[in-house]
XYZ file of C-alpha atoms in Angstrom:
523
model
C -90.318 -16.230 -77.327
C -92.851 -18.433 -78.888
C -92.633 -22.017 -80.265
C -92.716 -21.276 -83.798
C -89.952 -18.584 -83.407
C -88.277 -20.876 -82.000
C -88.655 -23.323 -84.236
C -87.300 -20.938 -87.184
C -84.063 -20.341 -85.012
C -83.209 -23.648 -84.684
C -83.545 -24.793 -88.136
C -81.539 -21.367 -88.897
C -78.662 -22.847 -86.611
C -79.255 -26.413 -88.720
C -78.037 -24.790 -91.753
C -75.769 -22.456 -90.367
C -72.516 -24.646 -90.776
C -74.006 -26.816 -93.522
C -75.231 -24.215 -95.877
C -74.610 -20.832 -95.260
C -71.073 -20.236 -93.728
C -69.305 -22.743 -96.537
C -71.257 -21.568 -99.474
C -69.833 -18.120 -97.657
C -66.472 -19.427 -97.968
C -67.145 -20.832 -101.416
C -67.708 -17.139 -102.397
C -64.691 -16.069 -101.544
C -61.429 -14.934 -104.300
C -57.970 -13.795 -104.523
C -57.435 -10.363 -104.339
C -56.381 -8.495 -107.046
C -53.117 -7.454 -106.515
C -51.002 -4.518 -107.782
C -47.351 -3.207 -107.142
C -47.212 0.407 -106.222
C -43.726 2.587 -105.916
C -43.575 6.306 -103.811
C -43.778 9.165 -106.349
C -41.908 11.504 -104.239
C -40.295 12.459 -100.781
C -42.226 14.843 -99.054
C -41.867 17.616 -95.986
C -45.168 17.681 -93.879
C -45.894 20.513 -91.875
C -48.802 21.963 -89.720
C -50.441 24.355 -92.470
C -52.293 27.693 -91.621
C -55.755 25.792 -90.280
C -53.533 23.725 -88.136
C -53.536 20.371 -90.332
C -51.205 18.856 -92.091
C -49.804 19.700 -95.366
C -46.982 19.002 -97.973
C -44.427 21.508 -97.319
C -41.976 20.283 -100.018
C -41.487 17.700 -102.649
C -38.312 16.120 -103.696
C -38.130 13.340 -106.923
C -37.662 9.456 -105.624
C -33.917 9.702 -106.910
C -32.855 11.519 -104.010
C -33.823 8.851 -101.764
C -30.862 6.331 -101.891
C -28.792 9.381 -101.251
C -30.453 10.140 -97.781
C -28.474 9.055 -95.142
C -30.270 8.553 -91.561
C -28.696 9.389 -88.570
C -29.904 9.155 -85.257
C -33.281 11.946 -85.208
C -33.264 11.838 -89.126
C -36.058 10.702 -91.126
C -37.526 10.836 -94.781
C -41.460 10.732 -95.553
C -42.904 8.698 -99.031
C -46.068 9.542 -100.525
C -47.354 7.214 -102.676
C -49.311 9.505 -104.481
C -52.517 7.881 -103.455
C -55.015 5.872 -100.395
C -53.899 2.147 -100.507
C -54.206 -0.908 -99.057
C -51.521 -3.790 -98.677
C -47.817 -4.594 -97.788
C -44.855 -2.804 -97.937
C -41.365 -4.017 -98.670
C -38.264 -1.975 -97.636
C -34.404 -2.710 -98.892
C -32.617 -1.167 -96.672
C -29.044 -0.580 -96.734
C -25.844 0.992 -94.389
C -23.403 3.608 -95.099
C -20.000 5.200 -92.948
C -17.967 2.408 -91.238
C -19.559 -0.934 -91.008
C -22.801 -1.864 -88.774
C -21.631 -1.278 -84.896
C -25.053 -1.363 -83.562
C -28.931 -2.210 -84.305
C -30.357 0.446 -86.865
C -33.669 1.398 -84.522
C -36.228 2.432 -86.681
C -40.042 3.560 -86.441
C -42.132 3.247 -89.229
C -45.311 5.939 -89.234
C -47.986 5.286 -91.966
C -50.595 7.852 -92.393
C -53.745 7.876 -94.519
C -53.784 11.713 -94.471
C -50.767 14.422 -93.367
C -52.005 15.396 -90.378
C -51.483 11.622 -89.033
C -47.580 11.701 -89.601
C -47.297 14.934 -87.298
C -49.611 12.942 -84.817
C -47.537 12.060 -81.685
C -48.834 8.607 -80.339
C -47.530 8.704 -76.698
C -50.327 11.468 -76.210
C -52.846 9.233 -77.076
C -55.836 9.157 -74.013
C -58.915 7.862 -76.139
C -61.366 5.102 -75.020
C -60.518 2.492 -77.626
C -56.679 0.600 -78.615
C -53.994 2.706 -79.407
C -53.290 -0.771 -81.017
C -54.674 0.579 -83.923
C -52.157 3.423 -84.439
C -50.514 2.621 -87.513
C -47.029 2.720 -86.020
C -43.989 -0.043 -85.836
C -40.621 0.161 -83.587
C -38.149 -2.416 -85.227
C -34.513 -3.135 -84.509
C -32.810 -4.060 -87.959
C -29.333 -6.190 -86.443
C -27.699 -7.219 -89.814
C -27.830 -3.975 -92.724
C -27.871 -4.798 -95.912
C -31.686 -6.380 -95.733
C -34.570 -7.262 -97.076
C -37.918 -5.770 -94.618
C -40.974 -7.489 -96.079
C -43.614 -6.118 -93.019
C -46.355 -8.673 -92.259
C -48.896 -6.944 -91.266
C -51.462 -5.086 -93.559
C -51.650 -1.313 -93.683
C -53.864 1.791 -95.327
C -52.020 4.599 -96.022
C -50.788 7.077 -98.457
C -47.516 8.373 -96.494
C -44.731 6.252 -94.758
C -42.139 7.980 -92.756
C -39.206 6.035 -91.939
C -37.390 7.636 -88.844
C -33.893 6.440 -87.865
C -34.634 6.582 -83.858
C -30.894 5.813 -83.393
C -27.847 4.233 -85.375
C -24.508 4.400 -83.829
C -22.302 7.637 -84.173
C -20.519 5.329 -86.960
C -22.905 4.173 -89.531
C -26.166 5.491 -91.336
C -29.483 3.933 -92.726
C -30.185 4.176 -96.245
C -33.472 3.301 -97.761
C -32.388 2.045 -101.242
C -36.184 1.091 -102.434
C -40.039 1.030 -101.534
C -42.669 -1.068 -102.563
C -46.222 -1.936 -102.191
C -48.382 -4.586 -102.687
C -51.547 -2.981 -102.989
C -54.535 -5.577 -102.347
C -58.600 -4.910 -103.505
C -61.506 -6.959 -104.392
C -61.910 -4.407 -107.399
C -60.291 -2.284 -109.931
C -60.336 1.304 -110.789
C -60.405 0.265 -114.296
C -63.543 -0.834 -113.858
C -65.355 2.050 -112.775
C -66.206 4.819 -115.850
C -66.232 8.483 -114.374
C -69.855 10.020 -114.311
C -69.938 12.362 -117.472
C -70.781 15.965 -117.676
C -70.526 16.673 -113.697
C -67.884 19.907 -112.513
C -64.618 19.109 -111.358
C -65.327 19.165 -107.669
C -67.971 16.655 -108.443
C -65.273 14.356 -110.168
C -63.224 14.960 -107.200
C -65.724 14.106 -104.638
C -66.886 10.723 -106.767
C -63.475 9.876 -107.454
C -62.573 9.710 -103.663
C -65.997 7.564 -103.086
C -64.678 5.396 -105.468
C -61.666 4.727 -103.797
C -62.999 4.512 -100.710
C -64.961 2.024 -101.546
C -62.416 -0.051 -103.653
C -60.238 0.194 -100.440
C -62.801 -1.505 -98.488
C -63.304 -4.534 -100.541
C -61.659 -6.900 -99.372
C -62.130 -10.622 -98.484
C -65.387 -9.156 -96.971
C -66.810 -5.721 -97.180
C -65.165 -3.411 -94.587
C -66.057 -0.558 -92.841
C -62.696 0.535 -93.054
C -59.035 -1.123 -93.602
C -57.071 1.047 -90.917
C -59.573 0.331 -88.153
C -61.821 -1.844 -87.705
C -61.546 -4.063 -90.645
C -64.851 -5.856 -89.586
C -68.060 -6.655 -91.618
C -70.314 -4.099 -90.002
C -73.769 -4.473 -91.596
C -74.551 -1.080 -91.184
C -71.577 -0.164 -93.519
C -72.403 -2.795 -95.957
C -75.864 -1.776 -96.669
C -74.547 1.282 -97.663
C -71.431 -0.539 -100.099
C -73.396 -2.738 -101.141
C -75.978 -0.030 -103.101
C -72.628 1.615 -104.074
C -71.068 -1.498 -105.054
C -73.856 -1.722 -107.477
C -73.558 1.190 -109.297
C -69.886 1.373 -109.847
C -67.985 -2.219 -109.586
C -70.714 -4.512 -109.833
C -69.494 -7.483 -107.540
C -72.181 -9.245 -106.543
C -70.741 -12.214 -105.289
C -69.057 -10.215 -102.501
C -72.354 -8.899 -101.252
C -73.469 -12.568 -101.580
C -70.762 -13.716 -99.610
C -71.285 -11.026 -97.014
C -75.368 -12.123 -96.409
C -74.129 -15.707 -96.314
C -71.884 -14.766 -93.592
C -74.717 -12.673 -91.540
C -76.929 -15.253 -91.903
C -75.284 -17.892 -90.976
C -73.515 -16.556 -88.257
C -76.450 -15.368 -85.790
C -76.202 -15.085 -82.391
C -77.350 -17.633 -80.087
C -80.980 -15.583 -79.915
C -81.066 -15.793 -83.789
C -80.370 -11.951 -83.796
C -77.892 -10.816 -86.514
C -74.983 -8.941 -84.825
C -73.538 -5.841 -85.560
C -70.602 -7.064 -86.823
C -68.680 -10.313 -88.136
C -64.725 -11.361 -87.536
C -63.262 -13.616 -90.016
C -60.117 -13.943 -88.817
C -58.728 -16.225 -86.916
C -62.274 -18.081 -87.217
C -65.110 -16.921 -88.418
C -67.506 -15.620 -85.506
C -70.337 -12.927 -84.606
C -69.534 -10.052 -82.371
C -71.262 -9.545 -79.208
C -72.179 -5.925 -80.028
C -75.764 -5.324 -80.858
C -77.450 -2.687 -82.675
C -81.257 -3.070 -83.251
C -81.516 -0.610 -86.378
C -78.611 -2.806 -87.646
C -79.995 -6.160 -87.266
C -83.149 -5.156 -89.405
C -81.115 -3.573 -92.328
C -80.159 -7.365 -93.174
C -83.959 -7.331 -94.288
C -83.034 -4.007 -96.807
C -79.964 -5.581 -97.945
C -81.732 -8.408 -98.871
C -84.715 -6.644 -100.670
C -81.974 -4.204 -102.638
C -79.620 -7.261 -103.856
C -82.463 -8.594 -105.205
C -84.075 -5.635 -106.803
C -80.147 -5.550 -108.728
C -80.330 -9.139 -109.634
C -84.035 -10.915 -109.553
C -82.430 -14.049 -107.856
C -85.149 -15.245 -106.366
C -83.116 -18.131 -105.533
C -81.393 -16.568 -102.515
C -84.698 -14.591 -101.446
C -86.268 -17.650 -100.695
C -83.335 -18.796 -98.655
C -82.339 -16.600 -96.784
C -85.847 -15.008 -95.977
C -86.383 -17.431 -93.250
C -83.324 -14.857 -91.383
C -84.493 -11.892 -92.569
C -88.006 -12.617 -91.298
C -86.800 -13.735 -87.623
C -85.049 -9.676 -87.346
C -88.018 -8.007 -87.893
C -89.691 -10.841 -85.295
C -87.001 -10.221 -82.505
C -87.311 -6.328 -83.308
C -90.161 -6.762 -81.723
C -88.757 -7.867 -78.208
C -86.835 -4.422 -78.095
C -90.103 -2.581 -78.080
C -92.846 -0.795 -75.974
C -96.113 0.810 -76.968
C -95.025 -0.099 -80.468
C -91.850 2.371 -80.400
C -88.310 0.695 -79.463
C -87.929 1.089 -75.904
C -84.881 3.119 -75.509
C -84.753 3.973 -71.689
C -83.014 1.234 -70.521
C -80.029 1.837 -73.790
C -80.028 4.941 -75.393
C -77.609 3.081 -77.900
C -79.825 0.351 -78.769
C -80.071 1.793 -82.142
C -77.205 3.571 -83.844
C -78.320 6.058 -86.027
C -75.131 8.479 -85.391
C -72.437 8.322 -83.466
C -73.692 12.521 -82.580
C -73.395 13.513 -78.863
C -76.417 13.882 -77.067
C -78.879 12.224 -79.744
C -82.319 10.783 -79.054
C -82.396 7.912 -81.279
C -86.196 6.505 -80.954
C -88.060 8.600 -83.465
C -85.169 8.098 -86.277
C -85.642 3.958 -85.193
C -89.453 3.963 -85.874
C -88.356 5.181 -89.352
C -85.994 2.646 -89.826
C -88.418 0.098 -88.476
C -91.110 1.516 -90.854
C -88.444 1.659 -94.059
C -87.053 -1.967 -93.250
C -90.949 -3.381 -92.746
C -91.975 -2.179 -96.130
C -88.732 -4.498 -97.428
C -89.635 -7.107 -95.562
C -93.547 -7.285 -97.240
C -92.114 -7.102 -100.567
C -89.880 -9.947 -99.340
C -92.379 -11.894 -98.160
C -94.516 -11.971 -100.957
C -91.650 -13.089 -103.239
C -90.648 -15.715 -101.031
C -94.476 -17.143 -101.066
C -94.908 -16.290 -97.522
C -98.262 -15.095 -97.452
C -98.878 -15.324 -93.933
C -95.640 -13.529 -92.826
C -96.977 -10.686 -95.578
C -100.140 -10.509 -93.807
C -98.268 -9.785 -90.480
C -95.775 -7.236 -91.593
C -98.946 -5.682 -93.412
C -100.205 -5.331 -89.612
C -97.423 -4.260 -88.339
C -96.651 -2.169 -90.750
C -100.239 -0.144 -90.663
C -99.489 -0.077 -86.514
C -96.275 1.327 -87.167
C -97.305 4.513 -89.871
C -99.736 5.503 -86.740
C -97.457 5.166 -83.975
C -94.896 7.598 -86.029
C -97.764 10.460 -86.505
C -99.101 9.818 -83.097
C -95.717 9.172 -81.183
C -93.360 11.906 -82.624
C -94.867 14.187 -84.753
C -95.569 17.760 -83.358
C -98.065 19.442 -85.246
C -97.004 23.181 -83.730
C -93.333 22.843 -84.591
C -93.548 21.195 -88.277
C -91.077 18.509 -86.932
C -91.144 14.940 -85.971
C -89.803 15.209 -81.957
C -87.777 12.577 -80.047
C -87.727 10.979 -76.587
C -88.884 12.232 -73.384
C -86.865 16.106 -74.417
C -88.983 16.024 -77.329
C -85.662 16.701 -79.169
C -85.588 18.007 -82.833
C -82.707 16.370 -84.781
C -81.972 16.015 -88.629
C -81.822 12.689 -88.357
C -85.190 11.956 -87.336
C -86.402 13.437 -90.095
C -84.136 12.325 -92.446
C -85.250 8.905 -91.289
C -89.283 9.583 -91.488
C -88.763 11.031 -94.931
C -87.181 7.858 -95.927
C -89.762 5.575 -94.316
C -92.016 7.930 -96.066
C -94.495 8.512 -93.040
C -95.965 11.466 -94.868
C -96.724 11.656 -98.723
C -94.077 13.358 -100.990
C -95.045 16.612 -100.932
C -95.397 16.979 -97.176
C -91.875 15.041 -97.098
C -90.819 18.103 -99.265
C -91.878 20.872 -97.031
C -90.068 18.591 -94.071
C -86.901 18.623 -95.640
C -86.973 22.448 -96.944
C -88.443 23.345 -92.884
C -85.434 21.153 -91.400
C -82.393 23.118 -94.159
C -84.288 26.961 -92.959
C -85.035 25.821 -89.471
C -81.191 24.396 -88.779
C -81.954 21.985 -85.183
C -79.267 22.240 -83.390
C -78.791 18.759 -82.918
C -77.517 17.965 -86.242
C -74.933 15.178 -87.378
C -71.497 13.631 -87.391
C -71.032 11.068 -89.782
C -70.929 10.769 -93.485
C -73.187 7.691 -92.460
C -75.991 10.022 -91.005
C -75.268 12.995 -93.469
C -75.816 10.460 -96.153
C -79.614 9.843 -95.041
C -80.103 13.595 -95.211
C -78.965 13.552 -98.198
C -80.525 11.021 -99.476
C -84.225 12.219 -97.928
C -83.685 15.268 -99.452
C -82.918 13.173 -102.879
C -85.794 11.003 -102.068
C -88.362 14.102 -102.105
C -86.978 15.562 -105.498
C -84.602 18.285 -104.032
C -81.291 17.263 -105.906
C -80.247 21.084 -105.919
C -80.078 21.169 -102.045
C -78.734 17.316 -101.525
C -76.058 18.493 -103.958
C -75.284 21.954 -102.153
C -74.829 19.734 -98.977
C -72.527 17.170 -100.860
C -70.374 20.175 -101.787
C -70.034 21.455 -98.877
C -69.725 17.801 -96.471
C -68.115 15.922 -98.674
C -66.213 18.658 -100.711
C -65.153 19.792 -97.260
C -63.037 16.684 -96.960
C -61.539 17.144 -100.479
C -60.563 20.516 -99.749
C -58.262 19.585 -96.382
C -56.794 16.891 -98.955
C -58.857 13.647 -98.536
C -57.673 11.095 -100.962
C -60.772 8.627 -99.602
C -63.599 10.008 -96.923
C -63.303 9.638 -93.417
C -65.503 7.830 -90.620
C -66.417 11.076 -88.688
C -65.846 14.591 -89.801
C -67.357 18.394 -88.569
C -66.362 20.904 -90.876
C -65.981 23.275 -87.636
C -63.729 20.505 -85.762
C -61.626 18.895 -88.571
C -59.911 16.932 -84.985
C -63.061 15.722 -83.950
C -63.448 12.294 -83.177
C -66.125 9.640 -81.542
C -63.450 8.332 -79.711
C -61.750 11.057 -77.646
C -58.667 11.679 -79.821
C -58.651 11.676 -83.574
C -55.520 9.752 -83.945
C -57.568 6.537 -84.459
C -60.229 7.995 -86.666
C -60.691 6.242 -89.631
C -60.221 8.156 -92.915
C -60.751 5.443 -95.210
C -64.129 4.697 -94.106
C -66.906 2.624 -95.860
C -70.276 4.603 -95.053
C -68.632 7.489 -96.503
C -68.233 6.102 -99.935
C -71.968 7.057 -101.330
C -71.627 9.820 -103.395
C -70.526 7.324 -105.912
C -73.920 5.890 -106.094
C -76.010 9.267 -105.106
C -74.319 10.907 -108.549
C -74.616 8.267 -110.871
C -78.581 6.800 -109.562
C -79.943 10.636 -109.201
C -77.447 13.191 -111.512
């Protein structure tokens, strides 16, 4: 590492608790809050595809005059994805209290989760984050004000056991519902079909669902600041609710919360202090260098440009370090980059295009922060980097841009050189339309990664085929009954999940949320 790198990462950690984590803090607001009743008692069943479904409705005035023995249990929809708190008043009936009432509590951001049996959980990460809670109620008539937060749509409340004397009832349900932002504030994109409404309504609320203090990649699991997910919210965020101080807040946060190295991590915690993760992802520590160039391109503030480039600058510096023969160096970690969480992906061509995309930020960057020497760099690195794509990974004989030592063909590396726009438009066209008729095997699993397909395909003038595949991803979602779009989802495998078992999937998830901004910036 050389002196004046140094030197830039340890005035960075100067200002790190004097400037940039309290004018963080200073950024930060009340939540809007908003009291939400159940619309109805529901019956969910396993439907003909093997998902959930409603079965049966009944009207919310049946509810006080359900009466829970041991095994019983009633299910409330709330007609809608929230976030928040839920208050119970719960009540006996029969002879008086003999026992504990034993309750478990299930919430459930789509059907499926409520028939979801979580002692059959065998994935790699927490069942901790299995929205479930076993509570003994000793003294009936009460008050059950839950503590923690939740995001859900259904609650069942199942009367585990009673006595053989007395029964629970649930007299009343209530939710706080907590977001940075309001629906109301959001105006529908006019003239689009109704599955188009559909799909950018449930963007919408995906995203609204994920503002909270901070911008999270999802409020089931993790509830973290991953910067990865924020790039994306933050160029939603822009079309729809327009809260820029939360973005603010959120580069304040990155920035002055480094790692010891001066790399930006992956992800932030702000509770119980505010702290950087130890994962690293090198694709994610440069895209603090694109969030910076597209907050400013919303709002001209110069002001923070010129503040926080000294950051920026220092990713695309340590980038470097993570590199060999001017590609990132990927034998060591296949994982050093994200890209997708798809098995079996070579992610090293798809990083040189997300090391070209975030360098061409990073000049425009440097030349508004007055950093002309910086701009000469990035212009060299840059120019090194355009060549090392073409001679690196492209493959004249196959039309494709290959990966790794297989040579792999995926859609995300070309998604990826489109967007770092290796080749001029036109050849970027024929790319795009060669990757739809070709179909490489090695596709993708995320809205995240089917958004950059998308978007290439957007970015080379094809809105007819970015919208086909919008229909038919994110329309798939809407038509197994997604209120908000989930972290990972393979219209062949609706159970599929990154993490062994699906039960602590996220389907509230914040990379999902584009269409919001893909309709109203391109349609």
């Amino acid at each position: 590492m050389g002196e004046a790198l140094v030197s830039i990462i340890e005035g960075m950690k100067r200002r790190t608790v004097d400037e940039f984590v309290k004018k963080a803090v200073e950024l930060d607001s009340p939540l809007l809050e908003t009291r939400v009743k159940p619309v109805s008692l529901v019956t969910i069943e396993k439907g003909e595809n093997g998902n959930g479904v409603v079965a049966s409705r009944e009207d919310m005035e049946a509810m006080p005059r359900k009466r829970l023995k041991k095994g019983d249990s009633i299910c409330l929809d709330f007609g809608d994805h929230y976030v928040g708190y839920v208050t119970l008043k719960l009540n006996s009936a029969g002879s008086p209290q003999d026992a504990p009432a034993f309750l478990r509590l299930k919430f459930a951001e789509i059907a499926n989760e409520i028939l979801d049996d979580s002692s059959t959980y065998e994935g790699w990460i927490s069942k901790g984050w299995i929205q479930e809670e076993f509570i003994h109620i000793d003294v009936l008539p009460c008050e059950l004000k839950l503590p923690r937060r939740y995001a859900f749509r259904y609650l069942e409340i199942l009367a585990i056991d009673t006595s053989a004397k007395f029964q629970v009832v649930v007299e009343d349900a209530e939710l706080t519902a907590v977001s940075a932002v309001s629906m109301e504030d959001v105006k529908p994109v006019e003239g689009l079909d109704e599955d188009l409404q559909k799909i950018d309504r449930a963007s919408l609320k995906t995203l609204q669902d994920c503002m909270q203090h901070v911008f999270e990649d999802g409020p089931k699991r993790d509830r973290r600041l991953w910067i990865g997910d924020l790039r994306l919210q933050a160029k939603a965020n822009y079309a729809t609710f327009r809260n820029f101080d939360l973005v603010k807040r959120c580069m304040y946060l990155f920035a002055g919360l480094t790692r010891d190295d001066g790399k930006i991590g992956a992800c932030l915690f702000t509770e119980p202090v505010m702290q950087v993760d130890d994962t690293f992802l090198w694709d994610y520590s440069l895209f603090f260098v694109s969030i910076l160039y597209d907050y400013y391109q919303e709002t001209k503030d110069l002001e923070i440009v010129k503040e926080l480039w000294p950051t920026a600058y220092c990713q695309i510096t340590l980038a470097l370090e993570d590199m060999k023969d001017g590609v990132l160096d990927t034998e060591k970690n296949a994982m050093l980059a994200f890209i997708d969480w798809k098995d079996g992906l070579d992610r090293q061509a798809a990083a040189q295009g997300v090391w070209i995309y975030c360098l061409r930020h990073g000049k425009v960057l440097a030349q508004l922060a007055g950093d002309t020497e910086a701009e000469e760099r990035i212009s060299r690195l840059l120019e090194e980097a355009l060549k090392n794509a073409v001679s690196h990974f492209w493959d004249e004989e196959q039309g494709f841009f290959v990966s790794g030592s297989s040579r792999q063909v995926s859609w995300s590396s070309q998604a990826w050189m489109v967007l770092a726009d290796v080749f001029d438009k036109e050849k970027s066209r024929k790319l795009m339309l060669h990757l739809l008729e070709v179909n490489p095997e090695m596709g993708v699993s995320t809205p995240y990664a089917y958004h950059h397909v998308i978007e290439a395909l957007l970015h080379v003038g094809e809105k007819e085929k970015a919208l086909e595949l919008m229909r038919t991803y994110w329309g798939g979602m809407i038509r197994l009954g997604a209120d908000t779009f989930w972290e990972a989802f393979d219209p062949k495998d609706t159970n599929a999940s990154p993490y062994g078992n699906a039960q602590v999937n996220s389907f509230c998830h914040a990379w999902s949320c584009t269409p919001a901004w893909l309709l109203r910036e391109y349609f």
